Coordinates of C-alpha atoms and ligand atoms in Angstrom, one line a residue:
M1 CA 126.2 89.7 89.0
Q2 CA 126.6 86.1 88.1
T3 CA 126.7 85.3 84.5
M4 CA 124.7 82.5 83.0
A5 CA 126.3 79.4 81.6
T6 CA 125.0 78.4 78.2
G7 CA 122.9 75.3 77.8
E8 CA 120.8 73.8 80.5
S9 CA 120.6 76.9 82.7
E10 CA 119.1 79.0 80.0
V11 CA 116.0 76.7 79.9
L12 CA 113.3 78.6 81.7
A13 CA 112.1 76.9 84.9
L14 CA 108.6 77.1 83.3
F15 CA 109.9 74.6 80.7
G16 CA 111.8 72.3 83.0
G17 CA 115.1 74.2 83.5
P18 CA 116.7 74.8 86.9
K19 CA 115.2 77.7 88.9
A20 CA 117.1 80.9 89.1
V21 CA 116.3 81.2 92.8
Q22 CA 118.0 78.3 94.7
S23 CA 118.8 79.8 98.1
N24 CA 116.4 79.8 101.1
P25 CA 115.6 83.5 101.6
G26 CA 115.5 83.1 105.4
D27 CA 114.2 86.3 106.9
M28 CA 114.8 88.4 103.8
F29 CA 111.1 89.2 103.5
D30 CA 110.0 89.3 107.2
W31 CA 108.5 92.6 108.2
P32 CA 108.2 94.4 110.5
I33 CA 111.3 93.3 112.4
V34 CA 110.0 92.6 115.9
T35 CA 112.4 92.3 118.9
K36 CA 112.3 92.1 122.6
E37 CA 112.2 95.9 122.7
D38 CA 108.8 95.9 120.9
E39 CA 107.5 93.1 123.2
E40 CA 108.5 94.9 126.3
A41 CA 107.0 98.2 125.2
I42 CA 103.7 96.5 124.4
L43 CA 103.6 94.5 127.5
D44 CA 104.1 97.6 129.6
V45 CA 100.9 99.1 128.1
L46 CA 99.1 95.8 128.7
H47 CA 100.2 95.5 132.3
R48 CA 99.4 99.1 133.1
R49 CA 95.9 98.6 131.5
A50 CA 96.6 101.7 129.5
M51 CA 95.3 100.4 126.1
S52 CA 92.7 103.2 125.8
G53 CA 94.7 106.1 127.2
S54 CA 96.8 108.5 125.2
D55 CA 100.0 109.1 127.3
I56 CA 102.1 106.8 125.1
T57 CA 100.4 108.0 122.0
Q58 CA 101.3 111.6 122.8
L59 CA 104.9 110.6 123.4
F60 CA 104.9 108.8 120.1
E61 CA 103.4 111.9 118.4
K62 CA 106.1 114.1 119.8
E63 CA 108.9 111.8 118.6
F64 CA 107.2 111.3 115.3
A65 CA 106.9 115.0 114.7
V66 CA 110.6 115.5 115.4
W67 CA 111.5 112.6 113.0
Q68 CA 109.1 113.8 110.3
G69 CA 110.2 117.4 110.7
T70 CA 106.8 119.0 111.3
Q71 CA 105.4 121.1 114.2
Y72 CA 102.5 118.7 114.9
A73 CA 101.7 115.1 114.6
L74 CA 98.4 113.4 115.5
G75 CA 97.9 109.7 115.9
F76 CA 94.9 107.9 114.5
S77 CA 93.3 104.4 114.6
S78 CA 94.1 104.0 110.9
G79 CA 95.6 105.7 107.9
T80 CA 92.0 105.9 106.5
A81 CA 90.9 108.0 109.5
A82 CA 94.0 110.2 109.3
L83 CA 93.4 110.9 105.6
Q84 CA 89.7 111.6 106.3
A85 CA 90.7 114.1 109.0
A86 CA 93.2 115.7 106.7
M87 CA 90.4 116.2 104.1
Y88 CA 88.1 117.7 106.8
A89 CA 91.0 119.9 108.0
C90 CA 91.5 121.2 104.5
G91 CA 87.8 122.3 104.4
V92 CA 86.3 119.5 102.4
G93 CA 82.6 119.6 102.9
V94 CA 79.3 119.2 101.1
G95 CA 79.7 119.6 97.3
D96 CA 83.5 120.0 97.5
E97 CA 86.0 118.2 95.3
I98 CA 89.4 116.7 95.8
I99 CA 91.7 115.9 93.0
C100 CA 93.5 112.5 93.4
P101 CA 95.1 109.9 91.1
S102 CA 92.9 106.9 90.2
L103 CA 95.9 104.6 90.6
T104 CA 96.0 104.3 94.3
Y105 CA 94.5 102.5 97.3
W106 CA 90.9 103.7 97.9
A107 CA 91.7 105.4 101.2
S108 CA 93.5 108.2 99.4
C109 CA 90.2 109.6 98.4
L110 CA 87.0 107.6 99.2
Q111 CA 86.5 109.2 102.6
A112 CA 85.5 112.5 100.9
Y113 CA 82.1 110.9 100.4
S114 CA 81.5 110.8 104.1
L115 CA 82.2 114.5 104.3
G116 CA 79.6 115.2 101.6
G117 CA 82.4 115.8 99.1
T118 CA 83.6 113.9 96.0
V119 CA 86.7 113.1 94.0
V120 CA 87.9 114.1 90.5
F121 CA 90.6 111.8 89.2
A122 CA 93.8 113.0 87.5
E123 CA 96.1 111.0 85.3
V124 CA 99.4 109.5 86.5
D125 CA 102.8 109.9 85.0
P126 CA 103.7 106.5 83.4
Q127 CA 107.3 106.6 84.7
T128 CA 106.7 107.7 88.3
L129 CA 103.2 106.2 88.6
C130 CA 102.3 109.3 90.7
I131 CA 99.8 112.1 89.9
D132 CA 100.8 113.9 86.7
P133 CA 101.2 117.6 87.5
A134 CA 100.3 118.5 83.9
D135 CA 96.9 116.9 84.3
I136 CA 95.7 118.8 87.4
E137 CA 95.1 122.4 86.6
H138 CA 92.3 121.9 84.1
R139 CA 90.4 119.8 86.6
I140 CA 90.3 122.6 89.3
T141 CA 86.9 124.2 89.8
D142 CA 85.6 126.7 92.4
R143 CA 84.7 123.6 94.4
T144 CA 88.2 122.1 94.5
K145 CA 89.5 122.1 98.1
A146 CA 92.5 119.9 97.9
I147 CA 94.9 117.9 95.7
V148 CA 95.9 114.5 97.1
A149 CA 99.5 113.7 96.2
V150 CA 100.2 110.0 96.8
H151 CA 103.8 109.0 96.9
Y152 CA 102.8 105.8 95.1
L153 CA 104.7 102.6 95.8
G154 CA 107.4 104.7 97.4
Y155 CA 108.0 107.1 94.5
P156 CA 107.9 110.7 95.6
A157 CA 105.3 112.6 93.7
D158 CA 106.6 115.7 91.8
M159 CA 105.7 118.2 94.5
D160 CA 107.2 121.4 93.1
P161 CA 104.7 121.9 90.2
I162 CA 101.9 120.4 92.3
L163 CA 102.5 123.0 95.0
E164 CA 102.8 125.8 92.5
I165 CA 99.4 125.0 90.9
A166 CA 97.8 124.6 94.3
R167 CA 99.1 128.0 95.5
K168 CA 98.0 129.7 92.3
H169 CA 94.4 128.4 92.8
G170 CA 94.3 128.6 96.6
V171 CA 93.8 124.9 97.1
K172 CA 95.4 122.8 99.8
V173 CA 97.8 119.9 99.2
I174 CA 97.4 116.6 101.1
E175 CA 100.3 114.2 100.9
D176 CA 99.4 110.5 101.3
V177 CA 102.6 109.1 102.6
S178 CA 101.3 105.6 103.3
H179 CA 103.9 104.1 100.8
A180 CA 106.8 106.3 101.4
Q181 CA 107.7 107.1 105.1
G182 CA 111.1 108.6 105.2
G183 CA 111.4 109.1 101.5
L184 CA 113.0 112.2 100.0
Y185 CA 111.9 114.6 97.3
K186 CA 114.9 116.5 96.0
G187 CA 116.5 116.2 99.4
R188 CA 113.4 117.2 101.4
K189 CA 111.4 114.7 103.4
V190 CA 108.1 113.7 102.0
G191 CA 105.3 114.5 104.4
T192 CA 106.7 118.0 105.1
L193 CA 106.0 119.5 101.6
G194 CA 102.2 119.9 101.4
D195 CA 99.8 121.6 103.8
V196 CA 99.2 118.4 105.6
A197 CA 100.4 114.8 105.4
A198 CA 98.5 111.7 106.5
M199 CA 99.6 108.1 106.3
S200 CA 98.9 104.5 107.3
L201 CA 101.2 102.8 109.7
M202 CA 99.5 99.4 109.5
S203 CA 101.5 96.3 109.6
G204 CA 102.1 95.9 105.9
K205 CA 103.6 99.3 105.4
S206 CA 107.3 100.2 105.6
L207 CA 106.8 102.0 109.0
A208 CA 104.7 99.3 110.5
I209 CA 103.4 99.6 114.0
G210 CA 100.3 97.5 114.2
E211 CA 97.0 99.1 113.0
A212 CA 97.4 102.8 113.0
G213 CA 97.7 106.1 111.1
I214 CA 99.2 109.5 111.7
L215 CA 98.8 113.1 110.5
A216 CA 101.6 115.7 110.3
T217 CA 101.4 119.4 109.7
N218 CA 103.0 122.7 110.5
D219 CA 99.6 124.4 110.5
L220 CA 97.9 124.8 113.9
E221 CA 94.4 125.3 112.4
I222 CA 94.7 122.2 110.3
Y223 CA 96.0 120.2 113.3
E224 CA 93.1 121.4 115.5
R225 CA 90.4 120.8 112.8
A226 CA 91.9 117.3 112.3
L227 CA 91.7 116.7 116.1
S228 CA 88.1 118.0 116.3
L229 CA 86.8 115.3 114.0
G230 CA 87.3 112.2 116.2
H231 CA 89.6 113.0 119.2
Y232 CA 86.8 114.0 121.6
E233 CA 88.8 113.8 124.8
R234 CA 91.6 116.0 123.4
F235 CA 89.2 118.5 121.8
G236 CA 88.8 120.8 124.9
S237 CA 89.8 124.1 126.5
N238 CA 93.3 123.7 125.0
I239 CA 92.0 124.5 121.5
Q240 CA 93.3 127.8 120.2
T241 CA 91.4 128.2 116.9
E242 CA 88.7 130.8 117.8
Y243 CA 85.9 129.4 115.7
L244 CA 86.3 125.9 117.1
K245 CA 86.2 127.0 120.7
P246 CA 82.3 127.0 121.1
H247 CA 82.2 123.4 119.8
V248 CA 84.7 121.6 122.0
G249 CA 83.8 118.6 124.1
L250 CA 82.2 116.3 121.5
P251 CA 83.8 115.0 118.3
L252 CA 82.5 117.1 115.4
G253 CA 82.5 114.1 113.0
G254 CA 80.9 111.7 115.5
Y255 CA 84.0 109.5 115.2
K256 CA 86.4 108.0 117.7
Y257 CA 89.8 108.0 116.1
R258 CA 92.5 107.7 118.7
M259 CA 95.4 105.4 118.2
H260 CA 95.6 102.1 120.2
Q261 CA 98.3 102.5 122.8
M262 CA 99.9 99.1 122.0
S263 CA 100.5 100.5 118.5
S264 CA 101.9 103.7 119.9
A265 CA 104.2 101.8 122.1
M266 CA 105.4 99.7 119.1
G267 CA 105.6 102.9 117.1
R268 CA 108.1 104.4 119.5
V269 CA 110.3 101.4 119.2
Q270 CA 110.0 101.0 115.4
L271 CA 110.7 104.7 114.8
R272 CA 114.0 104.5 116.7
H273 CA 115.2 101.8 114.3
Y274 CA 113.4 103.0 111.2
D275 CA 116.1 105.1 109.5
E276 CA 118.7 102.4 109.9
R277 CA 116.4 99.6 108.6
M278 CA 115.2 101.8 105.7
T279 CA 118.8 102.5 104.7
E280 CA 119.5 98.7 104.5
I281 CA 116.3 98.2 102.4
Q282 CA 117.4 101.0 100.1
K283 CA 120.8 99.5 99.6
A284 CA 119.2 96.1 98.9
M285 CA 116.5 97.3 96.5
N286 CA 118.9 99.6 94.6
Y287 CA 121.3 96.7 94.2
F288 CA 118.5 94.6 92.8
W289 CA 117.8 97.2 90.1
D290 CA 121.5 97.8 89.5
C291 CA 121.7 94.1 88.6
L292 CA 119.0 94.5 86.0
E293 CA 120.4 97.7 84.4
G294 CA 120.0 97.4 80.6
V295 CA 117.9 94.2 80.6
P296 CA 115.1 94.6 78.0
G297 CA 111.5 94.7 79.0
V298 CA 112.1 95.7 82.7
K299 CA 112.8 99.1 84.0
A300 CA 113.3 100.3 87.5
H301 CA 110.6 102.3 89.3
R302 CA 112.9 104.6 91.2
P303 CA 114.0 108.3 90.9
P304 CA 117.1 109.0 88.9
K305 CA 120.4 108.8 90.7
G306 CA 121.7 112.2 91.8
S307 CA 118.1 113.7 91.9
G308 CA 118.2 113.8 95.7
S309 CA 114.9 111.8 95.7
T310 CA 114.6 108.3 97.3
M311 CA 112.0 105.6 97.6
G312 CA 111.7 105.6 101.4
G313 CA 111.2 102.0 102.6
W314 CA 110.3 100.7 99.1
Y315 CA 106.8 99.7 100.3
A316 CA 105.1 97.3 97.8
A317 CA 107.9 97.9 95.3
H318 CA 107.1 97.4 91.6
G319 CA 108.9 97.5 88.3
L320 CA 107.9 99.1 85.0
Y321 CA 107.3 96.7 82.1
C322 CA 107.9 97.5 78.4
P323 CA 106.3 94.7 76.4
E324 CA 107.4 96.3 73.1
E325 CA 110.9 95.3 74.0
L326 CA 109.9 91.7 74.4
G327 CA 107.9 91.1 71.2
G328 CA 104.7 92.1 72.9
L329 CA 104.8 89.5 75.6
S330 CA 102.0 90.1 78.1
V331 CA 103.0 91.0 81.6
T332 CA 100.8 88.1 82.8
R333 CA 102.9 85.6 80.9
F334 CA 106.1 87.4 82.0
C335 CA 105.1 87.1 85.7
Q336 CA 104.2 83.4 85.3
A337 CA 107.7 82.7 84.0
V338 CA 109.5 84.8 86.7
S339 CA 107.4 83.1 89.4
A340 CA 108.3 79.7 88.0
E341 CA 112.0 80.7 88.6
G342 CA 111.3 80.8 92.3
C343 CA 110.5 84.5 92.5
G344 CA 106.7 84.9 93.1
I345 CA 105.5 88.1 91.5
S346 CA 102.2 89.4 90.1
P347 CA 101.1 91.7 87.3
G348 CA 99.5 95.0 87.8
A349 CA 99.1 97.1 90.9
N350 CA 96.0 98.8 92.4
K351 CA 93.1 98.6 90.0
P352 CA 92.2 102.1 88.7
L353 CA 89.5 103.3 91.1
H354 CA 87.4 105.0 88.5
S355 CA 86.5 101.6 87.0
H356 CA 84.7 100.5 90.2
A357 CA 80.9 100.9 90.6
L358 CA 81.4 103.0 93.8
F359 CA 82.8 105.8 91.6
N360 CA 80.0 105.4 89.0
E361 CA 76.6 104.1 90.1
T362 CA 76.6 103.2 93.8
D363 CA 74.1 105.2 95.9
V364 CA 75.6 104.7 99.4
Y365 CA 73.5 107.1 101.4
G366 CA 70.1 107.1 99.7
H367 CA 70.4 110.3 97.8
G368 CA 68.5 108.8 95.0
K369 CA 71.6 109.2 92.8
P370 CA 75.1 108.0 92.7
T371 CA 77.1 109.2 95.7
R372 CA 79.9 110.3 93.5
I373 CA 77.7 113.1 92.2
A374 CA 75.1 113.3 95.0
N375 CA 76.1 116.9 96.0
S376 CA 77.7 118.0 92.7
N377 CA 76.7 120.8 90.4
R378 CA 77.6 118.6 87.4
D379 CA 78.2 115.0 86.3
L380 CA 81.9 114.7 87.0
R381 CA 82.0 110.9 86.7
Q382 CA 84.9 109.5 84.7
P383 CA 83.9 106.3 82.8
V384 CA 86.4 103.7 81.7
G385 CA 88.2 105.2 78.7
S386 CA 88.5 108.7 80.2
L387 CA 91.9 108.2 81.8
P388 CA 93.8 106.3 79.1
V389 CA 97.3 106.7 80.7
T390 CA 96.1 105.3 84.0
E391 CA 94.2 102.5 82.4
Q392 CA 97.3 101.3 80.6
I393 CA 99.4 101.0 83.8
P394 CA 98.2 97.6 85.0
S395 CA 99.5 96.0 81.9
R396 CA 102.9 97.8 82.3
C397 CA 103.9 97.0 85.8
Y398 CA 104.5 94.1 88.2
S399 CA 105.5 93.5 91.8
I400 CA 109.1 92.8 92.7
P401 CA 110.5 91.2 95.8
W402 CA 110.8 93.5 98.8
F403 CA 114.2 92.8 100.3
K404 CA 114.7 93.9 103.9
H405 CA 118.4 93.0 104.0
Y406 CA 121.4 93.7 101.8
R407 CA 122.6 90.1 101.0
P408 CA 124.0 90.5 97.5
Q409 CA 124.2 86.8 96.6
I410 CA 120.5 86.1 97.3
I411 CA 119.4 89.4 95.6
E412 CA 121.4 88.3 92.5
E413 CA 119.4 85.1 92.3
Y414 CA 116.1 87.0 92.3
A415 CA 117.5 89.4 89.7
L416 CA 118.6 86.5 87.6
A417 CA 115.0 85.2 87.5
F418 CA 114.0 88.5 85.7
R419 CA 117.1 88.5 83.5
K420 CA 116.6 84.9 82.5
V421 CA 113.0 85.4 81.4
A422 CA 113.7 88.7 79.6
E423 CA 116.6 87.2 77.7
N424 CA 114.6 84.0 76.8
Y425 CA 111.2 85.5 76.1
E426 CA 110.7 84.2 72.6
R427 CA 109.4 80.7 73.5
L428 CA 106.9 82.4 75.9
L429 CA 105.2 84.1 73.0
E430 CA 104.0 80.8 71.6
D431 CA 101.5 80.2 74.3
D432 CA 101.0 83.7 75.8
P433 CA 97.4 83.8 77.1
G434 CA 97.5 87.6 77.0
N435 CA 96.3 89.8 79.9
P436 CA 92.9 89.3 81.4
E437 CA 90.4 92.2 81.1
S438 CA 91.7 93.7 84.3
L439 CA 94.8 93.2 86.3
G440 CA 95.7 94.0 89.9
G441 CA 93.5 94.3 92.9
W442 CA 91.3 96.6 94.9
H443 CA 93.1 95.9 98.1
F444 CA 96.8 95.2 98.3
F445 CA 99.4 92.8 97.2
R446 CA 101.2 90.0 99.0
H447 CA 103.9 91.9 101.0
R448 CA 107.0 90.2 99.7
Ligands
PLP501 C1 97.3 101.6 103.3 C2 96.9 102.8 102.7 C3 96.0 103.8 103.2 C4 95.1 103.4 104.4 O1 95.6 103.2 105.5 P1 95.0 102.1 106.6 O2 95.9 102.3 107.8 O3 95.0 100.8 106.0 O4 93.6 102.6 106.9 C5 95.8 105.0 102.6 N1 96.4 105.3 101.5 C6 97.3 104.4 100.9 C7 97.9 104.9 99.6 C8 97.5 103.2 101.4 O5 98.3 102.3 100.8

């Protein structure tokens, strides 16, 4: 880690000093890595006019299942579709409930509406930003069908206590692995721990194959129920689950969910290189945080060393912010100053879902009441104020650069941007505008 000279270089770039980031990042942030191998695989599908088939998709599913370490994998047109199918496969139907963190992308839970179900939000742990196992059990009712554990921003959710609670109450566990492909929880691969895993593989994610999703499970019934929802051409005489047999031939959900074969073809290539590229990302991202060890105000969002847990491909990596260590400086002002150093970052993460109208008032389907409670036996809505830990998170986190290559010198410059601001925060307090009423976004962040 380069040490800072005194004098000129300590003047923050925001106040006219030299920027901490001087080097051109080159391809540091480019993702996914696309080579001739991807091009050839995709062109093969194109030239064979096989875009709408499923031969390549089924090869990809087999290879993915081996890599993931599950018996079955099923490709989808999106992660949203894969998660909806996972909910359906776990038995979510009219009046049923899933328990999910509010701090996540909407597709971790919103599809429950389309099944006649609804969502109950649980708090997150402020260090992991994943669902807090201690806030789940009291939210379980006789209508709860599943707990959705999101490995949020790459951090593996604390699966052991979650699984214990789920087993005790006979509810299923769905892992949303969209942020964490290849990550480990205590040495075990995320996506193999719950009853079913579903994830996005769209182009912004760490395993990025175009526009696609996939579901993985060891449970044949879950696999076949997931298939029945929107894979009409594969929902036929091959089905082994007795009660599904009389219904084969048409998609039970009225959806068409198969994966585009150009994505499957790219998926086969990307998967072959994924572990190696992920290892490089892990090395780079861990080095970034090692450079910032002990700097006030900023704290790594990563599992402790030696825990056997990892961040997978560090999708949408974030850091934790402790304003009390910087005289109460707002994360908004902090991010302005770091960005001025040549390291563009933004405050907050996903806006807590329970603060959106769709989880409070919106009547989507004409029930004459909010969809959230359209089929419920009670008013389970959670107004702003009801999830205080979650509601604090946006003012206590910020995006960090997502390095794809281990190039220490460049990474050190980006780390210096954070260190410089944290060590010279006092002048920033003078004109700190504070945080706006809400931080973060409903969609996602810039992927760098
Ligand atoms: C991206 C994402 C999804 C949805 O996946 P799509 O492929 O975009 O439909 C679901 N859950 C989380 C947590 C995500 O980030």
